[in-house]
Every structure is written in C-alpha cells, then in structure tokens.
GROMACS .gro file of C-alpha atoms in nm:
model
  233
    1MET     CA    1  -1.499   1.188   0.665
    2TYR     CA    2  -1.142   1.091   0.763
    3GLY     CA    3  -0.927   0.789   0.668
    4ILE     CA    4  -0.711   0.631   0.947
    5LYS     CA    5  -0.437   0.395   0.847
    6MET     CA    6  -0.226   0.197   1.086
    7ARG     CA    7   0.098   0.010   0.988
    8ALA     CA    8   0.321  -0.168   1.234
    9SER     CA    9   0.657  -0.327   1.184
   10LYS     CA   10   0.957  -0.471   1.376
   11ASN     CA   11   1.317  -0.452   1.243
   12GLY     CA   12   1.173  -0.330   0.918
   13LYS     CA   13   0.948  -0.632   0.876
   14HIS     CA   14   0.571  -0.579   0.842
   15ILE     CA   15   0.365  -0.700   1.137
   16SER     CA   16   0.023  -0.550   1.111
   17GLY     CA   17  -0.194  -0.319   0.918
   18ALA     CA   18  -0.550  -0.187   0.925
   19GLU     CA   19  -0.758   0.109   0.834
   20ARG     CA   20  -1.089   0.277   0.890
   21ILE     CA   21  -1.302   0.550   0.735
   22VAL     CA   22  -1.477   0.749   1.003
   23ASP     CA   23  -1.649   1.068   1.102
   24LYS     CA   24  -1.444   1.345   1.272
   25GLU     CA   25  -1.595   1.254   1.615
   26GLU     CA   26  -1.486   0.897   1.599
   27ILE     CA   27  -1.111   0.966   1.518
   28GLU     CA   28  -0.975   0.949   1.866
   29ASN     CA   29  -1.150   0.622   1.964
   30VAL     CA   30  -1.074   0.450   1.639
   31ALA     CA   31  -0.701   0.568   1.655
   32ARG     CA   32  -0.683   0.402   1.995
   33GLU     CA   33  -0.839   0.083   1.868
   34LEU     CA   34  -0.596   0.053   1.588
   35ILE     CA   35  -0.291   0.120   1.807
   36ARG     CA   36  -0.418  -0.155   2.046
   37ARG     CA   37  -0.452  -0.384   1.754
   38ALA     CA   38  -0.086  -0.313   1.645
   39LEU     CA   39   0.042  -0.378   1.999
   40MET     CA   40  -0.143  -0.708   2.041
   41HIS     CA   41  -0.064  -0.884   1.719
   42GLU     CA   42   0.038  -1.246   1.738
   43ASN     CA   43   0.323  -1.186   1.492
   44GLY     CA   44   0.509  -0.989   1.763
   45THR     CA   45   0.540  -0.652   1.938
   46PRO     CA   46   0.635  -0.377   1.689
   47ASP     CA   47   0.924  -0.140   1.732
   48PHE     CA   48   0.748   0.106   1.494
   49ILE     CA   49   0.378   0.206   1.454
   50ASN     CA   50   0.274   0.464   1.187
   51LEU     CA   51  -0.073   0.622   1.224
   52LYS     CA   52  -0.185   0.834   0.933
   53ILE     CA   53  -0.497   1.043   0.953
   54GLU     CA   54  -0.628   1.249   0.653
   55GLU     CA   55  -0.947   1.394   0.531
   56ILE     CA   56  -1.110   1.211   0.244
   57LYS     CA   57  -1.188   1.472  -0.025
   58GLU     CA   58  -1.292   1.235  -0.300
   59GLU     CA   59  -1.652   1.108  -0.318
   60ILE     CA   60  -1.678   0.776  -0.136
   61LYS     CA   61  -1.827   0.494  -0.316
   62TYR     CA   62  -2.077   0.269  -0.133
   63ILE     CA   63  -2.117  -0.092  -0.271
   64ASN     CA   64  -2.279  -0.412  -0.146
   65HIS     CA   65  -2.063  -0.688  -0.003
   66LEU     CA   66  -2.005  -1.011  -0.180
   67PRO     CA   67  -2.229  -1.302  -0.073
   68ILE     CA   68  -2.055  -1.495   0.206
   69LYS     CA   69  -2.019  -1.864   0.210
   70THR     CA   70  -1.813  -2.090   0.436
   71ILE     CA   71  -1.668  -2.412   0.310
   72GLU     CA   72  -1.554  -2.643   0.583
   73CYS     CA   73  -1.257  -2.864   0.487
   74LYS     CA   74  -1.094  -3.140   0.696
   75ASN     CA   75  -0.735  -3.057   0.575
   76LYS     CA   76  -0.526  -2.844   0.363
   77GLU     CA   77  -0.532  -3.078   0.066
   78GLU     CA   78  -0.915  -3.074   0.060
   79ALA     CA   79  -0.919  -2.712   0.110
   80ARG     CA   80  -0.680  -2.630  -0.181
   81GLU     CA   81  -0.884  -2.859  -0.413
   82LYS     CA   82  -1.202  -2.653  -0.326
   83ALA     CA   83  -1.022  -2.329  -0.395
   84ARG     CA   84  -0.885  -2.469  -0.726
   85GLU     CA   85  -1.231  -2.568  -0.827
   86ILE     CA   86  -1.375  -2.219  -0.768
   87LEU     CA   87  -1.072  -2.057  -0.958
   88LYS     CA   88  -1.104  -2.295  -1.252
   89ASN     CA   89  -1.468  -2.202  -1.289
   90GLU     CA   90  -1.357  -1.856  -1.348
   91GLY     CA   91  -1.135  -1.970  -1.640
   92ILE     CA   92  -0.807  -1.958  -1.439
   93PRO     CA   93  -0.574  -2.245  -1.565
   94ASN     CA   94  -0.422  -2.507  -1.332
   95GLU     CA   95  -0.066  -2.398  -1.383
   96LEU     CA   96  -0.153  -2.033  -1.284
   97ILE     CA   97  -0.333  -2.159  -0.971
   98ASP     CA   98  -0.009  -2.358  -0.880
   99TYR     CA   99   0.200  -2.045  -0.930
  100ALA     CA  100  -0.039  -1.846  -0.709
  101PHE     CA  101  -0.013  -2.093  -0.428
  102LYS     CA  102   0.363  -2.076  -0.447
  103ILE     CA  103   0.346  -1.701  -0.408
  104ILE     CA  104   0.129  -1.699  -0.101
  105ASP     CA  105   0.319  -1.983   0.060
  106LYS     CA  106   0.638  -1.789   0.023
  107GLY     CA  107   0.477  -1.499   0.214
  108GLY     CA  108   0.664  -1.188   0.313
  109MET     CA  109   0.469  -0.949   0.096
  110ARG     CA  110   0.287  -0.653   0.250
  111GLY     CA  111   0.046  -0.641  -0.048
  112ALA     CA  112  -0.093  -0.863  -0.319
  113ALA     CA  113   0.067  -1.010  -0.635
  114ILE     CA  114  -0.121  -0.932  -0.948
  115LEU     CA  115  -0.126  -1.212  -1.217
  116ASN     CA  116  -0.268  -1.204  -1.576
  117LEU     CA  117  -0.381  -1.515  -1.747
  118ARG     CA  118  -0.053  -1.549  -1.925
  119GLY     CA  119   0.108  -1.583  -1.587
  120GLU     CA  120   0.274  -1.243  -1.586
  121ARG     CA  121   0.323  -1.055  -1.253
  122LEU     CA  122   0.210  -0.698  -1.306
  123GLU     CA  123   0.276  -0.525  -0.961
  124PRO     CA  124   0.567  -0.282  -1.000
  125ASP     CA  125   0.731  -0.389  -0.676
  126LYS     CA  126   0.740  -0.774  -0.656
  127GLU     CA  127   0.877  -0.763  -0.298
  128ARG     CA  128   0.608  -0.531  -0.157
  129GLY     CA  129   0.304  -0.601  -0.372
  130ILE     CA  130  -0.013  -0.382  -0.408
  131ARG     CA  131  -0.205  -0.278  -0.100
  132VAL     CA  132  -0.582  -0.221  -0.124
  133LYS     CA  133  -0.642   0.108   0.059
  134ASN     CA  134  -0.914   0.351   0.147
  135ILE     CA  135  -1.176   0.095   0.240
  136ASP     CA  136  -1.411   0.015   0.535
  137THR     CA  137  -1.730  -0.157   0.610
  138THR     CA  138  -2.057  -0.006   0.763
  139LYS     CA  139  -2.097  -0.076   1.131
  140GLU     CA  140  -2.417  -0.268   1.038
  141LEU     CA  141  -2.235  -0.519   0.808
  142LYS     CA  142  -1.956  -0.571   1.081
  143GLU     CA  143  -2.219  -0.633   1.352
  144ASN     CA  144  -2.420  -0.874   1.118
  145ILE     CA  145  -2.112  -1.077   1.027
  146LEU     CA  146  -2.022  -1.115   1.393
  147LYS     CA  147  -2.376  -1.168   1.518
  148GLU     CA  148  -2.463  -1.431   1.251
  149LYS     CA  149  -2.126  -1.600   1.305
  150LEU     CA  150  -2.050  -1.565   0.935
  151GLY     CA  151  -1.686  -1.492   1.029
  152THR     CA  152  -1.445  -1.307   1.267
  153GLU     CA  153  -1.305  -0.964   1.274
  154ARG     CA  154  -1.049  -1.087   1.019
  155THR     CA  155  -1.339  -1.172   0.799
  156VAL     CA  156  -1.480  -0.827   0.800
  157ASP     CA  157  -1.145  -0.666   0.683
  158ALA     CA  158  -1.115  -0.933   0.413
  159ILE     CA  159  -1.463  -0.900   0.291
  160ALA     CA  160  -1.397  -0.517   0.242
  161ILE     CA  161  -1.093  -0.592   0.031
  162ALA     CA  162  -1.256  -0.864  -0.167
  163SER     CA  163  -1.566  -0.671  -0.242
  164LYS     CA  164  -1.371  -0.369  -0.364
  165VAL     CA  165  -1.129  -0.561  -0.587
  166ILE     CA  166  -1.409  -0.770  -0.751
  167HIS     CA  167  -1.614  -0.450  -0.807
  168LEU     CA  168  -1.311  -0.301  -0.984
  169GLY     CA  169  -1.304  -0.596  -1.236
  170ILE     CA  170  -1.051  -0.824  -1.093
  171ILE     CA  171  -1.153  -1.191  -1.197
  172ALA     CA  172  -1.062  -1.354  -0.863
  173GLU     CA  173  -0.861  -1.324  -0.547
  174LEU     CA  174  -0.691  -1.599  -0.358
  175CYS     CA  175  -0.591  -1.520   0.006
  176THR     CA  176  -0.446  -1.674   0.314
  177SER     CA  177  -0.368  -1.494   0.626
  178ASP     CA  178  -0.021  -1.376   0.737
  179ASN     CA  179  -0.121  -1.458   1.094
  180LYS     CA  180   0.063  -1.778   1.166
  181SER     CA  181  -0.218  -1.945   1.371
  182TYR     CA  182  -0.510  -1.844   1.138
  183THR     CA  183  -0.564  -2.115   0.887
  184THR     CA  184  -0.894  -2.006   0.718
  185GLY     CA  185  -0.844  -1.839   0.386
  186TYR     CA  186  -1.075  -1.739   0.105
  187VAL     CA  187  -1.138  -1.718  -0.258
  188ALA     CA  188  -1.336  -1.423  -0.398
  189THR     CA  189  -1.508  -1.397  -0.744
  190LYS     CA  190  -1.818  -1.222  -0.868
  191LYS     CA  191  -2.014  -1.522  -0.745
  192GLY     CA  192  -1.920  -1.458  -0.382
  193TYR     CA  193  -1.662  -1.459  -0.092
  194PHE     CA  194  -1.588  -1.816  -0.017
  195ARG     CA  195  -1.420  -1.875   0.322
  196ILE     CA  196  -1.238  -2.204   0.328
  197THR     CA  197  -1.118  -2.359   0.647
  198ASN     CA  198  -0.764  -2.508   0.656
  199LEU     CA  199  -0.647  -2.342   0.337
  200LYS     CA  200  -0.304  -2.355   0.510
  201GLU     CA  201  -0.156  -2.514   0.819
  202LYS     CA  202  -0.067  -2.350   1.141
  203GLY     CA  203   0.282  -2.178   1.127
  204GLU     CA  204   0.276  -2.129   0.758
  205ASN     CA  205   0.303  -1.804   0.567
  206GLY     CA  206   0.015  -1.615   0.407
  207GLY     CA  207  -0.037  -1.394   0.103
  208ARG     CA  208  -0.274  -1.254  -0.148
  209VAL     CA  209  -0.303  -1.283  -0.532
  210PHE     CA  210  -0.524  -1.107  -0.763
  211PHE     CA  211  -0.607  -1.260  -1.108
  212VAL     CA  212  -0.675  -1.008  -1.388
  213LYS     CA  213  -0.757  -1.014  -1.757
  214ASP     CA  214  -0.462  -0.988  -2.007
  215ASP     CA  215  -0.592  -0.649  -2.146
  216VAL     CA  216  -0.612  -0.483  -1.796
  217ASN     CA  217  -0.514  -0.128  -1.768
  218ILE     CA  218  -0.278  -0.197  -1.474
  219ASP     CA  219  -0.196   0.174  -1.391
  220ASP     CA  220  -0.550   0.264  -1.373
  221LEU     CA  221  -0.638  -0.047  -1.174
  222ILE     CA  222  -0.359   0.006  -0.906
  223ASN     CA  223  -0.458   0.373  -0.874
  224LYS     CA  224  -0.824   0.272  -0.785
  225LEU     CA  225  -0.709  -0.008  -0.556
  226GLU     CA  226  -0.496   0.231  -0.372
  227ASN     CA  227  -0.673   0.558  -0.381
  228LYS     CA  228  -1.054   0.525  -0.461
  229PRO     CA  229  -1.247   0.524  -0.132
  230PHE     CA  230  -1.497   0.255  -0.084
  231ILE     CA  231  -1.726   0.158   0.206
  232ILE     CA  232  -1.883  -0.185   0.187
  233LYS     CA  233  -2.238  -0.231   0.306
   0.00000   0.00000   0.00000
C-alpha cells in the first residue's frame, strides 16, 4: 500500500493538509481528490501544494475507532464547560485545561502541542507542533459516519487522529478546527470521541493539544505518532 500526503500553504503559511493510505490502483484518483481539497479550502487559495507519495513498507496496524458521541451546546461557554468536565474526569487539572485553551485559541500551529500534567510543553518545535501522520480510515467507517450522520468529512479525519493517539497512550486530546467557519470541536479520551458543537466561535483560530503522563517517553511517542501506519476501522 502507499501513503499519499498533501500539504498546501500560501506565503509560507499552512492552509490545508490531508493524507490517505491506498492501494496502488487508487493512487491517481486519490491524488486528484487531495489536490482538489487543497485548491478549494476556505482558508484561501494556496500558492504551494506539496504531494508526497511513498510505499508503506512497515506493517500497518488496524484498530477500532473510538465510540462517537455528539454533545450539542448552545454557545461557546457551555461547550467549553462540557469539554472541561470530560478532561477533568481524566485527571487533568483546571489550570492545565485553561492553558490548553490558550494554546488552541492562539492558533497558527501546523501540528499539536503536547502537555504533561506538570504543564510542560514537550514538543521540540513549539511553533510547528507535532503532526500525526500515516493514518487513514476504512471506506466502511467513512461511509458509516456520513450515512448515519455521525459527523462530516472533517469528523472522519479527526476520528482517525483521535483513535491513533489514544491507542498510543495519550490521556486526552482537545481540538478545534483551523477552518474559520467550522465551530464544532472535540475531546477524545479512552472513553470515546466527543464532538462538541460551538467549542469556538466563527472566525476564531483552532488548534490541537495532547495531554500525556509525566513519565512519557516523548521521543518514542513522537516517532509513533509520525511514522507508525494505522488504519482505523
């Protein structure tokens, strides 16, 4: 199988990114799909699109997706209280949750910040963050999510990331979209993937934070986040 990764930017600023794991026969059609996605992104028309295609030689790990639950909230304040409640149930202190919200609201990172429970940021590049790579979902999972109206195309991509990171031992993930008009975000834990409507307001920035244990082997974790291939079913 082959991994296809798309990254799009304008004036050096990240606009869009996506990836797929496909059979050889699917490469051409999926490459077109990803290029179209780059060109149609609401954050602007890119002046640079990078498409990388490479054979996956490592064994691909298949895992089940996290249970999906949608929490409808009337406004940002209510949504953030729901997110806080889920995170506190995983042992994450209030002040660390506040810090995480500051990180995602600032925006501008291509990847995720990694916070341990002492509030230390562990990602090597604080401006770029860590990107979760070499992931995809099965066609069946994608079709089921859309058919059952459990979420959108964005949800499919997000569930792939969330399922991989939780499987690798991350305590929880907090995320809002970098799409300015998309206000639904999520919290992921071993208990599930919780879509939360109105986790930010239209026009606001987005970001992603991973919460990890204090004794985490950060180099090993980052290597697996970036390089270990996963397909979520």
